[in-house]
mmCIF file of C-alpha atoms and ligand atoms in Angstrom:
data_model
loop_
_atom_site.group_PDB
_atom_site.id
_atom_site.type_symbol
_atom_site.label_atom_id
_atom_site.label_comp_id
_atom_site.label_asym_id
_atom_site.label_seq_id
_atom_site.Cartn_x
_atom_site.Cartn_y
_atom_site.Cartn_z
ATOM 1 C CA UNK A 1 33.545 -104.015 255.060
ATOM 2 C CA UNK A 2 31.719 -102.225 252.350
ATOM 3 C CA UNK A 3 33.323 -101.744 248.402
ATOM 4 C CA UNK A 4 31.851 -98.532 248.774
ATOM 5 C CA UNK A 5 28.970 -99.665 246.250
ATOM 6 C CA UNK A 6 26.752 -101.737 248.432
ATOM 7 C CA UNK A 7 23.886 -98.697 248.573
ATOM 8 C CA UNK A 8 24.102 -97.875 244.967
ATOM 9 C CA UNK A 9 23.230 -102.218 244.219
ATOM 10 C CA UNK A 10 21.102 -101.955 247.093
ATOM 11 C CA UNK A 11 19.063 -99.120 245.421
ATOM 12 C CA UNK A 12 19.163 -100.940 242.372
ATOM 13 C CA UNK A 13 17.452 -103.877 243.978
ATOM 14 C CA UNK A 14 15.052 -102.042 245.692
ATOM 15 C CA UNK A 15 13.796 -99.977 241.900
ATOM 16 C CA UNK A 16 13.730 -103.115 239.994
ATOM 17 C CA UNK A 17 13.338 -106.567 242.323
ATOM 18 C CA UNK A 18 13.083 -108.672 239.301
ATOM 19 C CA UNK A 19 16.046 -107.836 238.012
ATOM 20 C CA UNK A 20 18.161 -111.189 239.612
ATOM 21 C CA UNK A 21 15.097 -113.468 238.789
ATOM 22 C CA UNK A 22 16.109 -112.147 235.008
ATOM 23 C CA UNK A 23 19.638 -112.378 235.560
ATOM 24 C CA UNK A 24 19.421 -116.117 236.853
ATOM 25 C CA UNK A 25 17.216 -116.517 233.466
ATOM 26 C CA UNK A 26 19.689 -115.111 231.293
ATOM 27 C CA UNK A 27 22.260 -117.075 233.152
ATOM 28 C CA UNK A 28 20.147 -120.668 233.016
ATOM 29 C CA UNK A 29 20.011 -119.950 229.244
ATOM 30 C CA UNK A 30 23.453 -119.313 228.935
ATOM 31 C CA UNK A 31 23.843 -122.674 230.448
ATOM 32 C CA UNK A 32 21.597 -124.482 228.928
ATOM 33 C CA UNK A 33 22.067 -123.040 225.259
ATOM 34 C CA UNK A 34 22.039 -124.052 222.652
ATOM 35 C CA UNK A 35 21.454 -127.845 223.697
ATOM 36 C CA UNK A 36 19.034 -128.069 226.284
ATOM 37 C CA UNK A 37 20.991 -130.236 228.357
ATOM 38 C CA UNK A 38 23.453 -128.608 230.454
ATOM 39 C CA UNK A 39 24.211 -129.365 233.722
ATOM 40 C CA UNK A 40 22.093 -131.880 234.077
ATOM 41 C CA UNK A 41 24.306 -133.061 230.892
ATOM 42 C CA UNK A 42 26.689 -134.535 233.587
ATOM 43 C CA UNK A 43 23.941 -136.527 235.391
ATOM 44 C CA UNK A 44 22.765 -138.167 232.446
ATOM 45 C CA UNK A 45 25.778 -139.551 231.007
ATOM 46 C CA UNK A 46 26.941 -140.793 233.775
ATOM 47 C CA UNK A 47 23.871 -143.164 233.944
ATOM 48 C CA UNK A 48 24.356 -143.864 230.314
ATOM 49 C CA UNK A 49 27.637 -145.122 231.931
ATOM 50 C CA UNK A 50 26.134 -146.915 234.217
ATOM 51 C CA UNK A 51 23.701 -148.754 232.219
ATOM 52 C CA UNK A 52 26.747 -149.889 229.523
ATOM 53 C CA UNK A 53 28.260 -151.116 232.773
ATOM 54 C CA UNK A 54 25.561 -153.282 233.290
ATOM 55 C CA UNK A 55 25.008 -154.491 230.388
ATOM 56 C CA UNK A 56 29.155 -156.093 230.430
ATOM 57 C CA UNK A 57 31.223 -153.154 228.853
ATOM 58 C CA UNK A 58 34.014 -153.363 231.339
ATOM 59 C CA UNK A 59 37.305 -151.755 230.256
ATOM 60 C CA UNK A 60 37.535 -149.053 232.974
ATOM 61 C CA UNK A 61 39.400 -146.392 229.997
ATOM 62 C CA UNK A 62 36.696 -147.146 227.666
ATOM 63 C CA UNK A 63 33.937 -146.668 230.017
ATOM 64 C CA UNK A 64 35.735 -143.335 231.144
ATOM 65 C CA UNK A 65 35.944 -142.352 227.577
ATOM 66 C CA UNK A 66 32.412 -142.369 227.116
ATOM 67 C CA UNK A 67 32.121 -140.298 230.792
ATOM 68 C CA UNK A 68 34.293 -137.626 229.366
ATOM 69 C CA UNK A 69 32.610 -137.000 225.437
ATOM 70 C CA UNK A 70 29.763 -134.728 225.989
ATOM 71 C CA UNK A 71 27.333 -137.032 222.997
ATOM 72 C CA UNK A 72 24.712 -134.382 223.214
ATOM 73 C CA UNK A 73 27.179 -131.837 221.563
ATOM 74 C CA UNK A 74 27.505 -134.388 218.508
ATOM 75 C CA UNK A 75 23.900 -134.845 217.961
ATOM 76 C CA UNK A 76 20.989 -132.241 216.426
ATOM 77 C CA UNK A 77 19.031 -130.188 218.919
ATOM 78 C CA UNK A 78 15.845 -131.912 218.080
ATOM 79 C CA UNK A 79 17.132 -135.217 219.507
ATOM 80 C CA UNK A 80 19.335 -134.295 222.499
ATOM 81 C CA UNK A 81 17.001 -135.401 225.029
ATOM 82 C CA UNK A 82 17.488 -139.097 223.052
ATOM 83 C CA UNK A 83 21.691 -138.186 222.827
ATOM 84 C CA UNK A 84 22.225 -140.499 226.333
ATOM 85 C CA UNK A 85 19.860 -143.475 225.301
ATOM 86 C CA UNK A 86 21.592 -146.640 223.988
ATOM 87 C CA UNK A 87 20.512 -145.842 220.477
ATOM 88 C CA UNK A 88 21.495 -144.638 216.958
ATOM 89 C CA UNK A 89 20.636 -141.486 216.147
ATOM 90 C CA UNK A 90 20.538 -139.905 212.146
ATOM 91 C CA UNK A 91 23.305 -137.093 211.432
ATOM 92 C CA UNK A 92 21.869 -135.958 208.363
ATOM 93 C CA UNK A 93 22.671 -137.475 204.889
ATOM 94 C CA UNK A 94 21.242 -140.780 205.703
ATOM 95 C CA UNK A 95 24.003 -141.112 208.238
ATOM 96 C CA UNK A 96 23.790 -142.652 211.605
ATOM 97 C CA UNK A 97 25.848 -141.828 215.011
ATOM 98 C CA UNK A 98 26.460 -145.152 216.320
ATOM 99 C CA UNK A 99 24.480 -146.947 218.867
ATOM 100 C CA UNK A 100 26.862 -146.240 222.101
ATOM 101 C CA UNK A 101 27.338 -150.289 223.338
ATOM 102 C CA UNK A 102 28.468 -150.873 219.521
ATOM 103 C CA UNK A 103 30.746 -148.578 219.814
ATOM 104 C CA UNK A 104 32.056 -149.353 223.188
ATOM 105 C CA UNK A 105 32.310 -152.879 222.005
ATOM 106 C CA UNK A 106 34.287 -152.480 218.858
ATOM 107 C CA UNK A 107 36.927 -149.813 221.371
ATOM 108 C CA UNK A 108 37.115 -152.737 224.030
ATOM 109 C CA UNK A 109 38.274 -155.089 221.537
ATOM 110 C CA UNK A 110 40.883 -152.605 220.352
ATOM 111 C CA UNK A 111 41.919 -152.293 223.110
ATOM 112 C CA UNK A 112 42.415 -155.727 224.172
ATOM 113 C CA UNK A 113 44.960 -156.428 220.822
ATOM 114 C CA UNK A 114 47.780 -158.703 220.880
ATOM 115 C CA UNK A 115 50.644 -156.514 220.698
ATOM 116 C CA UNK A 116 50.029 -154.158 223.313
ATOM 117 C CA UNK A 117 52.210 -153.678 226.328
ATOM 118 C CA UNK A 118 50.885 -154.395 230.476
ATOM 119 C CA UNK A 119 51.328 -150.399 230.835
ATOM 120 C CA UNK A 120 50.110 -148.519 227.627
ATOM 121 C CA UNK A 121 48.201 -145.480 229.190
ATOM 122 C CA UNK A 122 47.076 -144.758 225.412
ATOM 123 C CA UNK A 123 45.712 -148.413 224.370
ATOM 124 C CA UNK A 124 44.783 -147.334 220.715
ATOM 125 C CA UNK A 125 48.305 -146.042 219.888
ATOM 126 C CA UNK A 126 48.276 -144.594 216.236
ATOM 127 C CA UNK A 127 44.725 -145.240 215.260
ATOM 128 C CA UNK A 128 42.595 -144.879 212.038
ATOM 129 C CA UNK A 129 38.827 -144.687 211.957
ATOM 130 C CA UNK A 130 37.138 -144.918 208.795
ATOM 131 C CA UNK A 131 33.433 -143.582 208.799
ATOM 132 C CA UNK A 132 33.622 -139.939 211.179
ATOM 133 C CA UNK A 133 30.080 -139.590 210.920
ATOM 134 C CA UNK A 134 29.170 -136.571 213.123
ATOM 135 C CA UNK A 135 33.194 -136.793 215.109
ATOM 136 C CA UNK A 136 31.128 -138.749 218.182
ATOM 137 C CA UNK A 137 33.210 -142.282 218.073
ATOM 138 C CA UNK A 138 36.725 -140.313 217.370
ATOM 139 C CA UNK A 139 36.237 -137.535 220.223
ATOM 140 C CA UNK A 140 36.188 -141.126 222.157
ATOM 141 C CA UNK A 141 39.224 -142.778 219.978
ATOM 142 C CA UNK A 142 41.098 -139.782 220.684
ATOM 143 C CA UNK A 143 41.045 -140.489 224.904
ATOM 144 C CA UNK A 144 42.155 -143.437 224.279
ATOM 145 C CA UNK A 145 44.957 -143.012 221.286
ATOM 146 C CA UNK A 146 48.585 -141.773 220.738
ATOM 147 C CA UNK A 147 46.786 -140.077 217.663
ATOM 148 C CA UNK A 148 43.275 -140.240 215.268
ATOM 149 C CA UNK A 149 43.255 -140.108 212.121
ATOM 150 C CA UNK A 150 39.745 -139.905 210.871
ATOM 151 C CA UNK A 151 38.516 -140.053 207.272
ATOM 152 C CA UNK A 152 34.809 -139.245 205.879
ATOM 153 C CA UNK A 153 33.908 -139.471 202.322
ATOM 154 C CA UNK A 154 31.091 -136.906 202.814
ATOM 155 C CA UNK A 155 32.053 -133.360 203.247
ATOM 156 C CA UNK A 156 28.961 -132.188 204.610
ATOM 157 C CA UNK A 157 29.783 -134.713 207.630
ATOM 158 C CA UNK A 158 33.383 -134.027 207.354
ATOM 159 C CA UNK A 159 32.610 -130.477 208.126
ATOM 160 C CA UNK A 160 29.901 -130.992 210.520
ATOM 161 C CA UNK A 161 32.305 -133.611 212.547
ATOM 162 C CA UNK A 162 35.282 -130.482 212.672
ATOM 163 C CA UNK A 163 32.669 -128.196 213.712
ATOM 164 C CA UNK A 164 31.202 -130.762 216.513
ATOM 165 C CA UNK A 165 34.932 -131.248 217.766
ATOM 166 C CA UNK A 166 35.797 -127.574 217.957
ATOM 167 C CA UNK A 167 32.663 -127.573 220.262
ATOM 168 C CA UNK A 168 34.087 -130.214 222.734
ATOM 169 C CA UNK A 169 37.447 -128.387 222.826
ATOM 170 C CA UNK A 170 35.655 -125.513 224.237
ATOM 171 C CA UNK A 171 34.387 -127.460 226.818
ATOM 172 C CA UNK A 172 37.273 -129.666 227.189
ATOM 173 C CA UNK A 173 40.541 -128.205 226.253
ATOM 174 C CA UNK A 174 43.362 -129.378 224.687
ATOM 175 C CA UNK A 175 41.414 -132.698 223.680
ATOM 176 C CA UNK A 176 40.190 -134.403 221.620
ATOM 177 C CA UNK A 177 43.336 -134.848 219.320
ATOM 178 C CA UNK A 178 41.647 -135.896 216.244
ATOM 179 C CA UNK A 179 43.154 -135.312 212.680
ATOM 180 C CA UNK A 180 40.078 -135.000 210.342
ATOM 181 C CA UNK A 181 40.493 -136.530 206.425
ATOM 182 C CA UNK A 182 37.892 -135.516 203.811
ATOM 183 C CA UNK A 183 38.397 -138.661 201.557
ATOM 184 C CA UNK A 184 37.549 -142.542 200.536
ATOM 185 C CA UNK A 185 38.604 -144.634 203.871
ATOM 186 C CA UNK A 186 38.826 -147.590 201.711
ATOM 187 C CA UNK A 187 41.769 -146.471 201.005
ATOM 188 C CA UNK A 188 43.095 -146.124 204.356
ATOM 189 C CA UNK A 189 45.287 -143.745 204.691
ATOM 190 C CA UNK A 190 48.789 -144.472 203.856
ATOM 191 C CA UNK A 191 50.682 -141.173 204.844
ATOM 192 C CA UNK A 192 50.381 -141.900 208.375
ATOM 193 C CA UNK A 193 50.550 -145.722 208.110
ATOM 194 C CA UNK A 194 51.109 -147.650 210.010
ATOM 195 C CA UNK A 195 48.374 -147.864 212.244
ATOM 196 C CA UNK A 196 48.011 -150.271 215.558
ATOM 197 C CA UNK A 197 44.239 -150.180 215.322
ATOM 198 C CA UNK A 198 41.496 -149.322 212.527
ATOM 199 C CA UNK A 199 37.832 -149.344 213.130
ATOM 200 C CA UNK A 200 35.175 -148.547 210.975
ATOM 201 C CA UNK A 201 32.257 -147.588 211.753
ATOM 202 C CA UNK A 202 30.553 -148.707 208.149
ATOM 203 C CA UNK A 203 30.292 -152.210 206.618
ATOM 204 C CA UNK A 204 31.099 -153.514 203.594
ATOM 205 C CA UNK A 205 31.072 -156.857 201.415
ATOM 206 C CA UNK A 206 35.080 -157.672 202.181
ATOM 207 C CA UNK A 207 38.230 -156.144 203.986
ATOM 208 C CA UNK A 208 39.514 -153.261 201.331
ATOM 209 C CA UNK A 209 43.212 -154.755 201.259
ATOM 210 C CA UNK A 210 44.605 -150.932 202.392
ATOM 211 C CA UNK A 211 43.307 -151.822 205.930
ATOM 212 C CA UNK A 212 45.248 -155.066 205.711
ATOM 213 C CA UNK A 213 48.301 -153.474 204.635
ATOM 214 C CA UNK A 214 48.356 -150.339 206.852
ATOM 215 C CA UNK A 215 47.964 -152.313 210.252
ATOM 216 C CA UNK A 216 51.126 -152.233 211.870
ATOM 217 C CA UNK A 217 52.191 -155.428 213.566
ATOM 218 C CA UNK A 218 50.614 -155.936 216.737
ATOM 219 C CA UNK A 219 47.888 -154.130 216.114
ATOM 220 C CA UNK A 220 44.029 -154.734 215.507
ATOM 221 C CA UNK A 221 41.267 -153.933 212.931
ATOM 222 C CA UNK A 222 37.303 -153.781 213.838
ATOM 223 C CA UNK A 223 34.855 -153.596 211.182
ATOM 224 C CA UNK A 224 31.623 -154.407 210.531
ATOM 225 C CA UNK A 225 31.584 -156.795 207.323
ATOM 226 C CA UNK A 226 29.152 -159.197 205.561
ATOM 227 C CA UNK A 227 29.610 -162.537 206.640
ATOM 228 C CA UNK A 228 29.708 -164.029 203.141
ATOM 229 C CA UNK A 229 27.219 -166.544 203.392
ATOM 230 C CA UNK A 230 23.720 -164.456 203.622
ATOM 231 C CA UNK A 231 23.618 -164.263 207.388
ATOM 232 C CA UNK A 232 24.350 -159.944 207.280
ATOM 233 C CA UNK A 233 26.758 -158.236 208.893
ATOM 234 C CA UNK A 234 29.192 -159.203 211.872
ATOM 235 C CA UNK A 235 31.714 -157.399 213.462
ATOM 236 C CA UNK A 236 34.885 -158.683 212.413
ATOM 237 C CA UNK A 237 38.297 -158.247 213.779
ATOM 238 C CA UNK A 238 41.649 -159.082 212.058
ATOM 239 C CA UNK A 239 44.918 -159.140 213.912
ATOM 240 C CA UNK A 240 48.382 -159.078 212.367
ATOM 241 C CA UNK A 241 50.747 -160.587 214.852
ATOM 242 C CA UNK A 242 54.224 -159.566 215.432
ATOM 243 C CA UNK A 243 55.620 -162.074 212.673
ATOM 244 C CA UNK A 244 53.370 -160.563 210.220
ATOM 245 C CA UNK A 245 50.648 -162.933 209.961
ATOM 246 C CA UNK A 246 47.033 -161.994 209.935
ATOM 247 C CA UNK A 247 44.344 -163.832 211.921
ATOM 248 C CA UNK A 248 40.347 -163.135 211.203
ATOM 249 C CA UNK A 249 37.693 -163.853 213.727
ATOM 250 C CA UNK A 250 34.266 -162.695 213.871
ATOM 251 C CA UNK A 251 32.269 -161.416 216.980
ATOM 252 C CA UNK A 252 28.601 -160.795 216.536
ATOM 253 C CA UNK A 253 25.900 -159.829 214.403
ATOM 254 C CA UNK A 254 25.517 -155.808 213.457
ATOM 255 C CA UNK A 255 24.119 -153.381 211.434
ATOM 256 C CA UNK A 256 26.099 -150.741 210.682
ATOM 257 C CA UNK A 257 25.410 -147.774 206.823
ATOM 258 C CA UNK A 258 27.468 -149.046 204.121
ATOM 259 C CA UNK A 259 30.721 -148.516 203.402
ATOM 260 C CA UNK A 260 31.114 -146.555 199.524
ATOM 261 C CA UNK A 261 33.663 -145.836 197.582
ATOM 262 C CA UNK A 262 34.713 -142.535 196.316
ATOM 263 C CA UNK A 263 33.421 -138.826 197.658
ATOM 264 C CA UNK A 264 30.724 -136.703 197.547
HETATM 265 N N1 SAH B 301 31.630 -142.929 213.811
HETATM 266 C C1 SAH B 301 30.509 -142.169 213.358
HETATM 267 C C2 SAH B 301 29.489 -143.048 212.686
HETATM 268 C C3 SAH B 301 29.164 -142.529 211.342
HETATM 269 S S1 SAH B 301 28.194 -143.584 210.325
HETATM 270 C C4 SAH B 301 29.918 -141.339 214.458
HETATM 271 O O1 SAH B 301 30.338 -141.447 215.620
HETATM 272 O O2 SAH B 301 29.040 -140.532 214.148
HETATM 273 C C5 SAH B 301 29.391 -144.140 209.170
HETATM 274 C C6 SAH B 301 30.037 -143.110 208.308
HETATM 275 O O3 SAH B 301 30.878 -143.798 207.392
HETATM 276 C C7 SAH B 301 29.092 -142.267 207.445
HETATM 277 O O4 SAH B 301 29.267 -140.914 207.761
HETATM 278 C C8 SAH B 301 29.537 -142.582 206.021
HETATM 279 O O5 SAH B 301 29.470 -141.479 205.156
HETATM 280 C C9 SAH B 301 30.968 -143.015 206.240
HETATM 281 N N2 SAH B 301 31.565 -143.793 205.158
HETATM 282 C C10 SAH B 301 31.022 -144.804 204.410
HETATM 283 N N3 SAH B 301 31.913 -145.254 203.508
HETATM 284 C C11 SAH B 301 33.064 -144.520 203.687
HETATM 285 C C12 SAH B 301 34.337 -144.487 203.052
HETATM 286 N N4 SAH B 301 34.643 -145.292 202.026
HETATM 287 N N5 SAH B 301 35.258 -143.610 203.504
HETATM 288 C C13 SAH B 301 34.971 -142.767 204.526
HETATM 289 N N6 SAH B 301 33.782 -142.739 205.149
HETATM 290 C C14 SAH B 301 32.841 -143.598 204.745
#
């Protein structure tokens, strides 16, 4: 059964028989643009996936996290055929987007902190990430949190990382659910205090006592800080258990931009 406009196409088809090689064109650009991934995009995270499997990252959230947050929207379109490698990538203003199995790392031991529950669907609960960088590490956060609050002492970045996540809620609505702060993270960020887990994603010579006094008990902090006796940076984590108390390990060399006071 015809529409009644079959001939008319037909005709169409017959005067100009390029005309669906150009249409698949426009159509593969559409795709691809502006990125030069597309759907291949899918294919290519999932083996980043893959390979952070391998390499020990097991928390099955975390690892879906990362198999949800399109990277290759967060990074410049000169190095999006490098936005699924294992590697950090500059975001402009000396800046770094971190290397992926850091990051996945420093979420797994969030999510592993003392006072959460056996059911918590949202592992992070409130959480505060100092350091947004390009928005990469709190599109992730934000699949795994109650809320995000994220804070940047760069504005450039700041505005870059709100433009990056308006991006990913076009491709994935209603998420992420990340509330973007143009300010000094070593302050924390006492109006929405407390938090049950901070991470930041730059180190610096001690713990600014904010952190310390906006973790909520039960929860966890990750940063990268320097060990104090020459060796560089390690990741450090600090719990405050539910009587108040705070406990500091270390985990690990890293190398993560420093963490500055004030904003520019
Ligand atoms: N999580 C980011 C990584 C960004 S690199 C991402 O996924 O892209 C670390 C960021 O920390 C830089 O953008 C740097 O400007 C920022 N930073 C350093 N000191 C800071 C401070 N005191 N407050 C807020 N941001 C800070």
């Amino acid at each position: 059964m015809g529409s009644g406009r079959p001939a008319a196409s037909r005709d169409n088809l017959l005067l100009r028989p390029q005309a669906p090689l150009q249409a698949a064109e426009r159509d593969r650009k559409a795709i691809m643009a502006p990125q030069g991934l597309g759907l291949d995009s899918v294919h290519v995270r999932m083996r980043m996936v893959d390979r952070l499997k391998a390499d020990g990252l097991q928390n099955p959230r975390v690892l879906a996290a990362f198999a949800r947050v399109p990277r290759h929207l967060f990074v410049d379109t000169a190095l999006v055929n490098q936005a699924y490698e294992d590697t950090s990538l500059p975001i402009g203003l000396g800046q770094t987007i971190s290397k992926p199995s850091v990051v996945g790392a420093m979420i797994a031991l969030l999510c592993a902190r003392p006072g959460l529950g056996a059911d918590a669907t949202r592992p992070l609960g409130m959480c505060l990430e100092i350091g947004t960088g390009c928005g990469y590490q709190a599109a992730l956060l934000a699949d795994l949190a109650r809320q995000v609050i994220s804070i940047e002492r760069l504005r450039d970045l700041h505005l870059k990382a709100r433009h990056n996540l308006d991006a990913v809620r076009r491709q994935l609505p209603g998420s992420p659910d990340v509330r973007l702060v143009y300010g000094d993270g070593m302050l924390g960020h006492a109006p929405s205090a407390p938090y049950d887990t901070i991470i930041a994603a730059a180190g610096g010579r001690s713990l600014p006592q904010a952190w310390l006094d906006q973790l909520a008990p039960g929860g966890r902090l990750v940063a990268p800080m320097d060990d104090g006796r020459g060796l560089g940076q390690v990741l450090t984590v600090v719990d405050r258990h539910l009587d108040g108390r705070l406990q500091q390990t270390s985990s690990g060399a890293v190398l993560f931009v420093p963490l500055k006071s004030g904003i520019t």
